Amino acid sequence: MTYAPQTPSESAYNFAYLDEQTKRMIRRALLKGIAIPGYQVPFASREMPMPYGWGTGGVQVTASIIGKDDCLKMIDQGSDDTTNAVSLRGFFKKTAGVATTFETADASIIQTRHRIPEKPLREDQVIVFQVPIPEPLRFLEPRETETRKMHGLEDYGLMHVKLYEDIAKNGHIATTYAYPVKVNGRYVMDPSPTPKFDNPKIDRMPALQLYGAGREQRVYAVPPYTDVKSLDFEDYPFEVQSFDKPCGLCSAEGVYLDEVILDDHGGRMFVCSDTNHCEERRAQGLTGPMAAAPTAAQLSDGNEPKPETRT
Amino acid sequence: MSLETRQAPAGSNAVLAAGFSDPVHDAQRCFRALMNAMAQPGKRQTYDASQLKPPVPLTPMGAALALTLFDYDTAIWLDPGLARSLDVLAFLRFHTSAPIVSTPVEASFAIVSDPAQMSALSNFNQGSADYPDRSTTVILLNQTFSTDEHVELSGPGLKEPESFSSTPVPNGFWRQVQANNAQYPRGVDLVFAGTDKIAALPRSTRISPKGA
C-alpha cells in the first residue's frame, strides 16, 4: 500500500484533515440524510481546529465529500473575501490542496455561511451549509426528547402557532431568516440562518444541499429537485424581502442587498451581498448609481482582491 | 487477537486479497458515486472497482462499497452465499473490522450476492419513527441495469419521473419496494451494485409499476 505524499498540503495530516474512520461515519450519516430529506441525522462531530460557530459542521461535511479534483468555493454571507470564508478556504487549501475559486460557476462544492449564490446552481454542484442550530423547534421546545417525538409524529402545530403569534403581534410573519420549511411534505427543517429571500432557491434546487451542524452534531440534506415549502397561511402567504433600490455598485435588481455605512454623516448604500455576482456584473460594464462615488471607491475597486481562478 | 489468527481461517488456502491501493482517494471516489446515486435515485453512477479482486461471491463493486462504508461501528449481514465463504468473511473482517451479525434486523448494512433468492425487505431493520436513520442499507450485488422498464420513479432527486430496471431481483420485489417506500420516513434504502455502475433507491422515492 502506498500513501502518496499530499503536496502542497500539510502532509502530517490525512487528506482534508479528518481521519478515514471519521469520514466514513460522516459519509454514512450523509447517505441517510439524503435518503430522508430534511431529517436531522445524529453524527459524532469531532473537535476541529477552529471554534464552534466558525463552521465546524460544514467543514466536516466538506472534508468528508471533497476529492482531489474538486474545486471549492467558500462564502460567508455571500462574500468570498470575509474572515470566515478566507480562513476556511485556507484550511482546505492547506489540508487538501484542492483548487479554489470565487466563481460560482466553476465550483463543484460550495460551502456557505448563510447565503445561496444568486447564480442558479447546477446538478453537478453540491452546496454545503454551515448550521448553528439545526432544530427548527428548539426555541419552542428545548427538550431534544420532545422535539424528536414531534418530528416522529409530524406534530408541527407549535411552529404554526409561532408564525401565527408573529402575525398577531406584528401584522405579518416577522421571521426573516432561518425561516422554517417543510421538506418533501414531511419534515420541518431549518434552512440555516439564510435570509428568507433564499428560501425559494432551495425549492427544487438542481444541486444537492448538505447541512452540517458541528456543535449540535447533526447533518441533514435536501436532494436535487426536492419540494421545499416555506411554512405560511392561506391568508398570509410566504413572501420574500424586496428592495426598493437596485445594487449601488452594479445596479442588479431582484438580488439580496447588504447595507454598507459609508461615513458618519448617515451616508450609506445597498450593495449585492453576493460579491462574486456583483463583480461579474461590473466586469460586464454594468454600474450602479454609487459606483463612481468617492465614498464608495474602496468597495468598487482599489482594495478588491484579485479573484482566484482555477489552476 | 494475535496476528496469526488474522490470516485466512483454516480450510482456506487463499492469500488475503488486497484492499484499495489508494485508500483515501479510492474511498472518496466510491463514496461520491454512491452519494450521487442516492441523491438521484435510479440514475447510474460510474465507479471503476476493477482493481479489487475480492474472494467470490463478493464482487469488486461490493468490496469497494464495503471498504468505503464499513468499520467497527457498522454491523453487517451477509446472505447465505457470502456467509458460507470463509474467504469472504476473512476479507471483510480484516479490511473493515465490521462485526458480522446473523439476523438481518440487527444490521446497518446487508450485502446480498444472490438477489434472486434474497429475503423479504421487511426482515431488515426499518428504523423507528424517532430514528428512521437506523434502518438497514441493503446492497444488491451482480446487478445488470437494462432498458426494460420495470418501475417508474418519482420524488426527491428526480426532476421528472424516470423509469428504472435492475436484475436479478426476486419475484414480487418491486411490490416489496413499493410497500417499503410507502412507510416513509421509515424503511430500508437499496443500493444496486453492477460491474462498474451503481444506482440507489432511497426510501423517499415513490414507485409505480410499469407493465409486468
Coordinates of C-alpha atoms in Angstrom, one line a residue:
Chain A
M1 CA 0.0 0.0 0.0
T2 CA 1.4 3.4 -0.9
Y3 CA 0.5 6.7 0.6
A4 CA 1.4 9.3 -1.9
P5 CA 2.6 12.5 -0.1
Q6 CA 0.0 15.2 -0.3
T7 CA 1.6 18.2 -1.8
P8 CA 1.2 21.1 -1.3
S9 CA -1.0 20.2 1.7
E10 CA 0.2 19.6 5.2
S11 CA 1.3 16.0 4.8
A12 CA 1.3 15.4 8.5
Y13 CA -2.4 15.3 8.3
N14 CA -4.7 13.0 6.3
F15 CA -6.2 14.4 3.1
A16 CA -8.7 17.1 4.1
Y17 CA -7.7 16.9 7.8
L18 CA -10.2 14.2 9.0
D19 CA -9.1 10.6 9.6
E20 CA -10.7 8.0 7.4
Q21 CA -12.9 6.5 10.1
T22 CA -14.4 9.9 10.8
K23 CA -15.1 10.4 7.1
R24 CA -16.8 7.0 6.9
M25 CA -19.0 7.8 9.8
I26 CA -20.0 11.2 8.4
R27 CA -20.5 9.7 4.9
R28 CA -22.9 7.1 6.3
A29 CA -24.8 9.9 8.1
L30 CA -25.0 11.9 4.9
L31 CA -26.3 8.9 2.9
K32 CA -29.1 8.5 5.5
G33 CA -29.7 12.3 5.4
I34 CA -30.1 12.2 1.6
A35 CA -32.5 9.2 1.9
I36 CA -34.7 11.1 4.4
P37 CA -34.7 14.7 3.2
G38 CA -34.9 17.2 6.0
Y39 CA -34.4 14.7 8.8
Q40 CA -31.5 15.5 11.1
V41 CA -29.2 12.6 11.4
P42 CA -27.1 12.5 14.6
F43 CA -23.3 12.1 14.0
A44 CA -20.2 12.0 16.2
S45 CA -19.0 15.5 15.5
R46 CA -15.2 15.9 16.0
E47 CA -13.2 18.7 17.6
M48 CA -11.9 20.8 14.8
P49 CA -9.0 23.2 14.8
M50 CA -11.4 26.1 14.9
P51 CA -14.1 27.2 17.4
Y52 CA -17.7 26.1 17.3
G53 CA -19.6 28.8 15.4
W54 CA -16.9 29.0 12.8
G55 CA -18.5 26.4 10.7
T56 CA -17.2 23.1 12.1
G57 CA -20.3 21.2 10.8
G58 CA -19.9 22.5 7.3
V59 CA -16.2 21.9 7.4
Q60 CA -16.6 18.3 8.5
V61 CA -19.2 17.7 5.7
T62 CA -17.0 19.2 3.1
A63 CA -13.9 17.3 4.3
S64 CA -15.9 14.1 4.0
I65 CA -17.1 14.6 0.4
I66 CA -14.2 16.5 -1.1
G67 CA -11.7 14.9 -3.5
K68 CA -8.5 15.9 -5.2
D69 CA -10.4 17.0 -8.4
D70 CA -12.9 19.2 -6.7
C71 CA -13.0 23.0 -7.0
L72 CA -14.1 24.7 -3.8
K73 CA -15.9 28.0 -3.3
M74 CA -16.2 29.3 0.2
I75 CA -18.6 32.1 1.1
D76 CA -19.6 34.0 4.2
Q77 CA -22.8 36.0 4.0
G78 CA -22.4 35.9 0.2
S79 CA -18.9 37.2 0.3
D80 CA -15.8 35.3 -0.8
D81 CA -13.3 37.5 1.0
T82 CA -14.5 38.0 4.5
T83 CA -12.8 36.4 7.5
N84 CA -14.7 33.2 7.9
A85 CA -14.6 32.4 4.2
V86 CA -10.9 33.3 3.9
S87 CA -9.8 31.2 6.8
L88 CA -11.9 28.1 5.9
R89 CA -10.7 28.3 2.3
G90 CA -7.2 28.5 3.6
F91 CA -7.9 25.4 5.8
F92 CA -8.9 23.3 2.7
K93 CA -6.1 24.6 0.6
K94 CA -3.6 23.6 3.3
T95 CA -5.1 20.2 4.2
A96 CA -6.5 19.0 0.9
G97 CA -4.5 21.1 -1.6
V98 CA -7.7 21.5 -3.8
A99 CA -8.3 24.2 -6.3
T100 CA -10.4 27.1 -5.0
T101 CA -12.4 29.7 -6.8
F102 CA -14.5 32.8 -6.4
E103 CA -16.6 31.9 -9.5
T104 CA -19.9 30.2 -8.6
A105 CA -20.0 28.5 -12.0
D106 CA -16.5 27.0 -11.6
A107 CA -17.1 25.4 -8.2
S108 CA -18.0 21.7 -7.7
I109 CA -18.5 22.2 -4.0
I110 CA -19.7 25.5 -2.5
Q111 CA -19.6 25.8 1.3
T112 CA -21.6 28.7 2.6
R113 CA -22.4 30.5 5.7
H114 CA -25.9 31.9 5.4
R115 CA -26.4 32.8 1.7
I116 CA -27.0 31.0 -1.5
P117 CA -25.3 32.4 -4.6
E118 CA -27.5 34.5 -6.9
K119 CA -26.4 32.5 -9.9
P120 CA -28.6 29.3 -10.2
L121 CA -26.7 26.2 -9.2
R122 CA -26.4 23.1 -11.4
E123 CA -27.0 19.4 -10.9
D124 CA -23.2 18.6 -10.7
Q125 CA -22.7 21.0 -7.9
V126 CA -23.0 20.4 -4.1
I127 CA -23.8 23.2 -1.7
V128 CA -22.8 22.7 2.0
F129 CA -24.4 24.9 4.6
Q130 CA -22.8 25.7 8.0
V131 CA -25.7 25.4 10.5
P132 CA -25.6 26.8 14.1
I133 CA -28.9 25.4 15.4
P134 CA -30.3 22.6 13.2
E135 CA -33.5 22.0 15.2
P136 CA -36.3 24.4 13.9
L137 CA -38.4 23.6 17.0
R138 CA -35.6 24.2 19.5
F139 CA -36.7 27.6 20.7
L140 CA -40.2 26.4 21.0
E141 CA -39.4 23.2 22.8
P142 CA -35.9 22.9 24.5
R143 CA -36.0 19.2 25.1
E144 CA -34.4 17.0 22.5
T145 CA -36.5 14.0 23.6
E146 CA -39.7 16.0 22.8
T147 CA -38.6 17.6 19.5
R148 CA -37.6 14.1 18.3
K149 CA -41.0 12.8 19.1
M150 CA -42.6 15.8 17.4
H151 CA -40.7 15.1 14.2
G152 CA -41.5 11.4 14.5
L153 CA -45.3 12.2 14.8
E154 CA -45.1 15.0 12.3
D155 CA -46.5 17.2 15.1
Y156 CA -45.7 20.7 13.8
G157 CA -48.6 22.6 15.3
L158 CA -46.3 24.6 17.6
M159 CA -44.4 26.0 14.6
H160 CA -47.7 27.3 13.1
V161 CA -48.6 28.8 16.4
K162 CA -45.3 30.7 16.4
L163 CA -45.9 32.1 13.0
Y164 CA -49.5 33.0 14.0
E165 CA -48.2 34.8 17.0
D166 CA -45.9 36.8 14.7
I167 CA -49.0 37.9 12.7
A168 CA -50.9 38.7 15.9
K169 CA -48.1 40.8 17.2
N170 CA -46.7 42.4 14.1
G171 CA -49.4 42.1 11.4
H172 CA -47.2 39.9 9.3
I173 CA -44.8 37.0 9.7
A174 CA -41.8 38.7 11.1
T175 CA -39.4 35.8 10.8
T176 CA -36.8 37.0 8.3
Y177 CA -34.1 34.4 8.5
A178 CA -33.9 30.7 9.4
Y179 CA -37.5 30.7 8.0
P180 CA -38.9 27.2 8.6
V181 CA -39.6 25.0 5.6
K182 CA -41.3 21.6 5.0
V183 CA -39.2 19.2 3.0
N184 CA -40.8 16.6 0.7
G185 CA -44.1 17.1 2.6
R186 CA -42.8 15.5 5.7
Y187 CA -40.1 17.1 7.9
V188 CA -40.0 20.7 9.0
M189 CA -36.4 21.9 8.6
D190 CA -34.3 24.9 9.4
P191 CA -32.6 26.1 6.2
S192 CA -29.8 27.5 8.4
P193 CA -29.9 31.3 9.1
T194 CA -30.1 32.2 5.4
P195 CA -32.3 35.2 4.8
K196 CA -35.8 34.0 3.8
F197 CA -35.0 35.7 0.5
D198 CA -33.1 32.5 -0.4
N199 CA -35.9 30.1 0.6
P200 CA -37.4 29.9 -2.9
K201 CA -33.9 28.9 -4.2
I202 CA -33.9 25.7 -2.1
D203 CA -37.2 24.6 -3.5
R204 CA -36.4 22.1 -6.3
M205 CA -32.8 23.3 -6.5
P206 CA -30.9 21.2 -9.1
A207 CA -27.8 21.0 -6.8
L208 CA -27.6 18.6 -3.8
Q209 CA -27.8 20.5 -0.5
L210 CA -25.9 19.2 2.6
Y211 CA -26.3 20.8 6.0
G212 CA -23.8 20.3 8.8
A213 CA -24.1 21.4 12.5
G214 CA -20.9 20.7 14.4
R215 CA -21.7 21.7 17.9
E216 CA -25.2 20.2 17.7
Q217 CA -23.9 17.1 16.0
R218 CA -26.4 16.8 13.2
V219 CA -26.2 16.6 9.4
Y220 CA -29.2 16.8 7.1
A221 CA -29.7 17.0 3.4
V222 CA -32.1 18.0 0.6
P223 CA -31.6 16.1 -2.7
P224 CA -31.9 17.8 -6.0
Y225 CA -35.4 18.8 -7.2
T226 CA -37.0 18.1 -3.8
D227 CA -40.1 20.1 -2.9
V228 CA -39.3 22.6 -0.1
K229 CA -42.2 24.7 1.0
S230 CA -41.9 27.7 3.3
L231 CA -44.5 27.5 6.0
D232 CA -47.3 30.0 5.8
F233 CA -51.0 30.5 5.9
E234 CA -53.5 30.8 3.1
D235 CA -54.3 34.4 4.1
Y236 CA -50.7 35.3 4.9
P237 CA -48.7 33.6 2.1
F238 CA -45.0 33.4 2.3
E239 CA -43.2 36.3 0.7
V240 CA -39.6 37.3 0.4
Q241 CA -37.9 40.6 1.2
S242 CA -37.9 43.2 -1.6
F243 CA -35.6 46.1 -2.1
D244 CA -36.8 49.4 -3.5
K245 CA -33.4 50.3 -4.9
P246 CA -31.0 48.3 -7.1
C247 CA -27.4 47.5 -6.0
G248 CA -25.4 50.7 -5.6
L249 CA -22.4 49.3 -7.5
C250 CA -23.8 47.0 -10.2
S251 CA -27.5 48.1 -10.4
A252 CA -28.6 44.5 -10.0
E253 CA -32.3 44.1 -9.1
G254 CA -34.0 41.1 -7.6
V255 CA -30.9 40.2 -5.5
Y256 CA -30.3 40.3 -1.8
L257 CA -28.6 43.5 -0.7
D258 CA -26.4 44.4 2.2
E259 CA -26.4 47.9 3.8
V260 CA -23.0 49.5 3.9
I261 CA -22.3 52.5 6.0
L262 CA -20.1 55.0 4.1
D263 CA -19.4 57.7 6.6
D264 CA -20.5 59.1 10.0
H265 CA -23.0 61.6 8.4
G266 CA -25.6 59.0 7.6
G267 CA -24.2 58.1 4.2
R268 CA -25.0 54.6 3.2
M269 CA -25.6 52.4 0.2
F270 CA -27.1 49.0 -0.6
V271 CA -24.9 46.5 -2.5
C272 CA -25.2 42.9 -3.6
S273 CA -24.5 40.5 -0.7
D274 CA -23.2 38.1 -3.3
T275 CA -19.8 39.7 -4.1
N276 CA -19.0 37.4 -7.0
H277 CA -22.3 38.2 -8.7
C278 CA -21.6 41.9 -8.2
E279 CA -18.1 41.8 -9.6
E280 CA -19.2 39.8 -12.6
R281 CA -21.8 42.4 -13.4
R282 CA -19.3 45.2 -13.0
A283 CA -16.9 43.4 -15.2
Q284 CA -19.6 43.3 -17.9
G285 CA -19.7 47.1 -17.6
L286 CA -22.9 47.3 -15.6
T287 CA -22.6 50.1 -13.0
G288 CA -24.9 51.3 -10.3
P289 CA -25.6 54.9 -9.1
M290 CA -22.9 54.7 -6.4
A291 CA -20.2 53.1 -8.4
A292 CA -18.4 56.4 -9.2
A293 CA -19.0 58.0 -5.8
P294 CA -15.7 58.7 -4.0
T295 CA -17.1 57.4 -0.7
A296 CA -17.7 54.0 -2.2
A297 CA -14.4 53.8 -4.1
Q298 CA -13.0 51.4 -1.5
L299 CA -15.7 48.9 -2.3
S300 CA -16.0 49.3 -6.0
D301 CA -12.3 49.0 -6.8
G302 CA -8.9 49.6 -5.2
N303 CA -8.9 47.3 -2.2
E304 CA -10.6 44.5 -4.0
P305 CA -8.6 41.3 -4.1
K306 CA -8.0 39.7 -7.5
P307 CA -10.4 36.8 -7.9
E308 CA -8.7 33.5 -7.8
T309 CA -9.1 31.2 -10.7
R310 CA -8.9 27.5 -11.1
T311 CA -5.4 26.3 -11.7
Chain B
M1 CA -6.3 -11.0 18.5
S2 CA -2.9 -12.2 17.5
L3 CA -1.6 -11.6 14.0
E4 CA -1.7 -15.3 13.2
T5 CA -5.4 -15.6 13.7
R6 CA -5.9 -12.6 11.4
Q7 CA -4.9 -14.7 8.4
A8 CA -7.4 -16.6 6.4
P9 CA -9.1 -19.2 8.5
A10 CA -8.3 -22.9 8.3
G11 CA -9.9 -24.6 5.4
S12 CA -8.9 -21.8 3.0
N13 CA -5.7 -21.6 1.2
A14 CA -6.3 -18.3 -0.4
V15 CA -4.0 -15.3 0.4
L16 CA -6.0 -12.4 1.7
A17 CA -7.0 -10.2 -1.2
A18 CA -5.8 -6.6 -1.1
G19 CA -7.9 -3.6 -0.4
F20 CA -7.8 -0.2 -2.1
S21 CA -4.4 0.7 -3.4
D22 CA -5.1 4.3 -2.5
P23 CA -7.4 4.0 0.5
V24 CA -8.1 7.7 0.9
H25 CA -9.0 8.7 -2.6
D26 CA -10.4 5.4 -3.8
A27 CA -12.9 5.5 -0.9
Q28 CA -13.7 9.2 -1.6
R29 CA -14.4 8.4 -5.3
C30 CA -16.5 5.4 -4.4
F31 CA -18.5 7.4 -1.8
R32 CA -19.1 10.3 -4.3
A33 CA -20.5 7.9 -6.8
L34 CA -22.7 6.4 -4.1
M35 CA -23.7 9.8 -2.8
N36 CA -24.8 10.9 -6.2
A37 CA -26.6 7.7 -6.7
M38 CA -28.5 8.2 -3.5
A39 CA -29.3 11.8 -4.4
Q40 CA -30.5 11.0 -7.9
P41 CA -32.5 7.8 -7.4
G42 CA -32.2 5.2 -10.2
K43 CA -29.5 7.2 -12.1
R44 CA -26.5 5.0 -12.8
Q45 CA -23.1 6.3 -11.5
T46 CA -19.8 5.0 -12.7
Y47 CA -17.1 3.7 -10.4
D48 CA -14.3 1.5 -11.6
A49 CA -13.7 -1.1 -8.9
S50 CA -11.7 -3.5 -11.2
Q51 CA -8.5 -3.0 -9.1
L52 CA -10.1 -5.1 -6.4
K53 CA -10.0 -8.9 -6.6
P54 CA -12.1 -10.0 -3.6
P55 CA -13.0 -13.7 -3.0
V56 CA -16.1 -14.9 -4.7
P57 CA -19.1 -14.5 -4.4
L58 CA -18.1 -11.0 -3.3
T59 CA -17.8 -8.8 -6.4
P60 CA -15.3 -5.9 -6.9
M61 CA -18.1 -3.3 -6.6
G62 CA -19.4 -5.0 -3.5
A63 CA -15.9 -5.0 -2.0
A64 CA -15.4 -1.3 -2.9
L65 CA -18.7 -0.4 -1.2
A66 CA -17.7 -2.4 1.9
L67 CA -14.3 -0.8 2.1
T68 CA -15.9 2.6 1.7
L69 CA -18.7 2.3 4.2
F70 CA -17.9 -0.4 6.8
D71 CA -15.9 -0.3 10.0
Y72 CA -16.2 -1.4 13.6
D73 CA -19.3 0.8 14.0
T74 CA -21.4 -1.0 11.4
A75 CA -23.0 -4.4 12.0
I76 CA -23.2 -6.2 8.7
W77 CA -25.4 -9.1 7.5
L78 CA -24.3 -11.3 4.7
D79 CA -26.6 -13.5 2.6
P80 CA -26.0 -17.3 2.9
G81 CA -23.8 -17.4 -0.2
L82 CA -21.4 -14.8 1.2
A83 CA -21.6 -16.0 4.8
R84 CA -20.6 -19.6 3.7
S85 CA -17.4 -18.4 2.2
L86 CA -14.6 -18.2 4.8
D87 CA -12.5 -16.2 2.4
V88 CA -15.2 -13.5 2.2
L89 CA -15.5 -13.4 6.0
A90 CA -11.8 -13.1 6.4
F91 CA -11.6 -10.4 3.7
L92 CA -14.4 -8.3 5.4
R93 CA -13.1 -8.9 8.9
F94 CA -9.5 -7.9 8.0
H95 CA -10.2 -4.9 5.9
T96 CA -13.2 -3.4 7.7
S97 CA -13.3 -4.9 11.3
A98 CA -17.1 -4.8 10.9
P99 CA -19.0 -7.2 13.3
I100 CA -20.9 -9.7 11.2
V101 CA -24.4 -10.5 12.5
S102 CA -26.6 -13.4 11.8
T103 CA -30.0 -11.7 11.9
P104 CA -30.9 -9.1 9.2
V105 CA -32.7 -6.9 11.7
E106 CA -29.5 -6.1 13.6
A107 CA -27.6 -5.0 10.5
S108 CA -26.8 -1.4 9.5
F109 CA -25.7 -2.8 6.1
A110 CA -26.6 -6.0 4.3
I111 CA -24.9 -7.5 1.3
V112 CA -26.8 -9.8 -1.0
S113 CA -24.8 -11.8 -3.5
D114 CA -27.7 -13.8 -4.9
P115 CA -30.5 -11.2 -5.1
A116 CA -32.9 -13.6 -6.9
Q117 CA -33.2 -15.5 -3.6
M118 CA -33.0 -12.6 -1.2
S119 CA -35.1 -12.5 1.9
A120 CA -38.0 -10.0 2.2
L121 CA -37.1 -6.4 2.7
S122 CA -39.3 -6.3 5.8
N123 CA -36.8 -8.7 7.5
F124 CA -34.3 -5.9 7.7
N125 CA -34.2 -3.1 10.2
Q126 CA -36.8 -0.5 9.2
G127 CA -35.7 2.2 11.6
S128 CA -38.0 3.8 14.2
A129 CA -40.3 6.8 13.9
D130 CA -37.9 8.7 16.1
Y131 CA -34.7 7.4 14.5
P132 CA -35.5 6.4 10.9
D133 CA -31.8 6.7 10.1
R134 CA -31.2 3.4 12.0
S135 CA -32.6 1.3 9.2
T136 CA -30.5 -1.2 7.1
T137 CA -29.0 -0.2 3.8
V138 CA -29.3 -3.3 1.6
I139 CA -26.6 -3.7 -1.1
L140 CA -27.6 -6.0 -4.0
L141 CA -24.7 -7.4 -6.0
N142 CA -24.4 -8.7 -9.5
Q143 CA -26.9 -6.2 -10.9
T144 CA -27.5 -5.6 -14.6
F145 CA -29.3 -2.4 -15.5
S146 CA -31.5 -2.8 -18.5
T147 CA -33.7 -0.8 -20.7
D148 CA -36.8 -2.9 -19.8
E149 CA -38.9 -0.5 -17.9
H150 CA -40.0 -2.2 -14.7
V151 CA -40.9 0.7 -12.5
E152 CA -41.3 4.4 -12.7
L153 CA -39.6 6.5 -10.0
S154 CA -40.6 10.0 -8.8
G155 CA -39.9 12.1 -5.8
P156 CA -36.8 13.8 -4.3
G157 CA -33.7 13.8 -6.5
L158 CA -35.8 13.4 -9.7
K159 CA -36.6 16.3 -11.9
E160 CA -39.1 14.2 -13.8
P161 CA -40.3 10.7 -13.3
E162 CA -37.8 8.2 -14.6
S163 CA -38.0 4.6 -15.4
F164 CA -35.7 2.1 -13.7
S165 CA -34.9 -1.6 -14.1
S166 CA -32.3 -3.8 -12.4
T167 CA -32.0 -7.5 -12.5
P168 CA -31.8 -10.1 -10.9
V169 CA -34.3 -9.4 -8.2
P170 CA -36.8 -11.8 -6.6
N171 CA -40.4 -12.2 -7.7
G172 CA -42.6 -9.5 -6.3
F173 CA -39.6 -7.4 -5.4
W174 CA -41.0 -4.1 -6.8
R175 CA -44.2 -4.6 -4.8
Q176 CA -41.9 -5.0 -1.7
V177 CA -40.0 -1.8 -2.6
Q178 CA -43.3 0.0 -3.1
A179 CA -44.5 -1.1 0.4
N180 CA -41.1 -0.3 1.9
N181 CA -41.2 3.2 0.5
A182 CA -44.8 3.7 1.5
Q183 CA -43.8 3.6 5.1
Y184 CA -41.5 6.7 4.6
P185 CA -39.7 8.0 6.6
R186 CA -39.1 4.5 7.9
G187 CA -37.8 1.8 5.6
V188 CA -34.6 0.4 4.1
D189 CA -32.5 2.0 1.4
L190 CA -31.4 0.0 -1.6
V191 CA -28.1 0.1 -3.4
F192 CA -27.8 -1.7 -6.7
A193 CA -24.2 -2.7 -7.5
G194 CA -23.3 -3.7 -11.0
T195 CA -19.9 -4.2 -12.6
D196 CA -18.8 -0.6 -13.0
K197 CA -22.1 1.1 -12.3
I198 CA -24.1 1.7 -9.1
A199 CA -27.6 3.0 -8.6
A200 CA -29.6 3.5 -5.4
L201 CA -33.3 3.7 -4.4
P202 CA -33.7 5.6 -1.1
R203 CA -37.0 5.1 0.8
S204 CA -38.1 8.6 -0.3
T205 CA -38.7 7.6 -3.9
R206 CA -42.2 7.0 -5.0
I207 CA -42.5 3.9 -7.1
S208 CA -45.2 2.9 -9.6
P209 CA -45.1 -0.4 -11.5
K210 CA -44.9 -0.3 -15.3
G211 CA -46.2 -3.2 -17.3
A212 CA -45.3 -6.5 -15.6

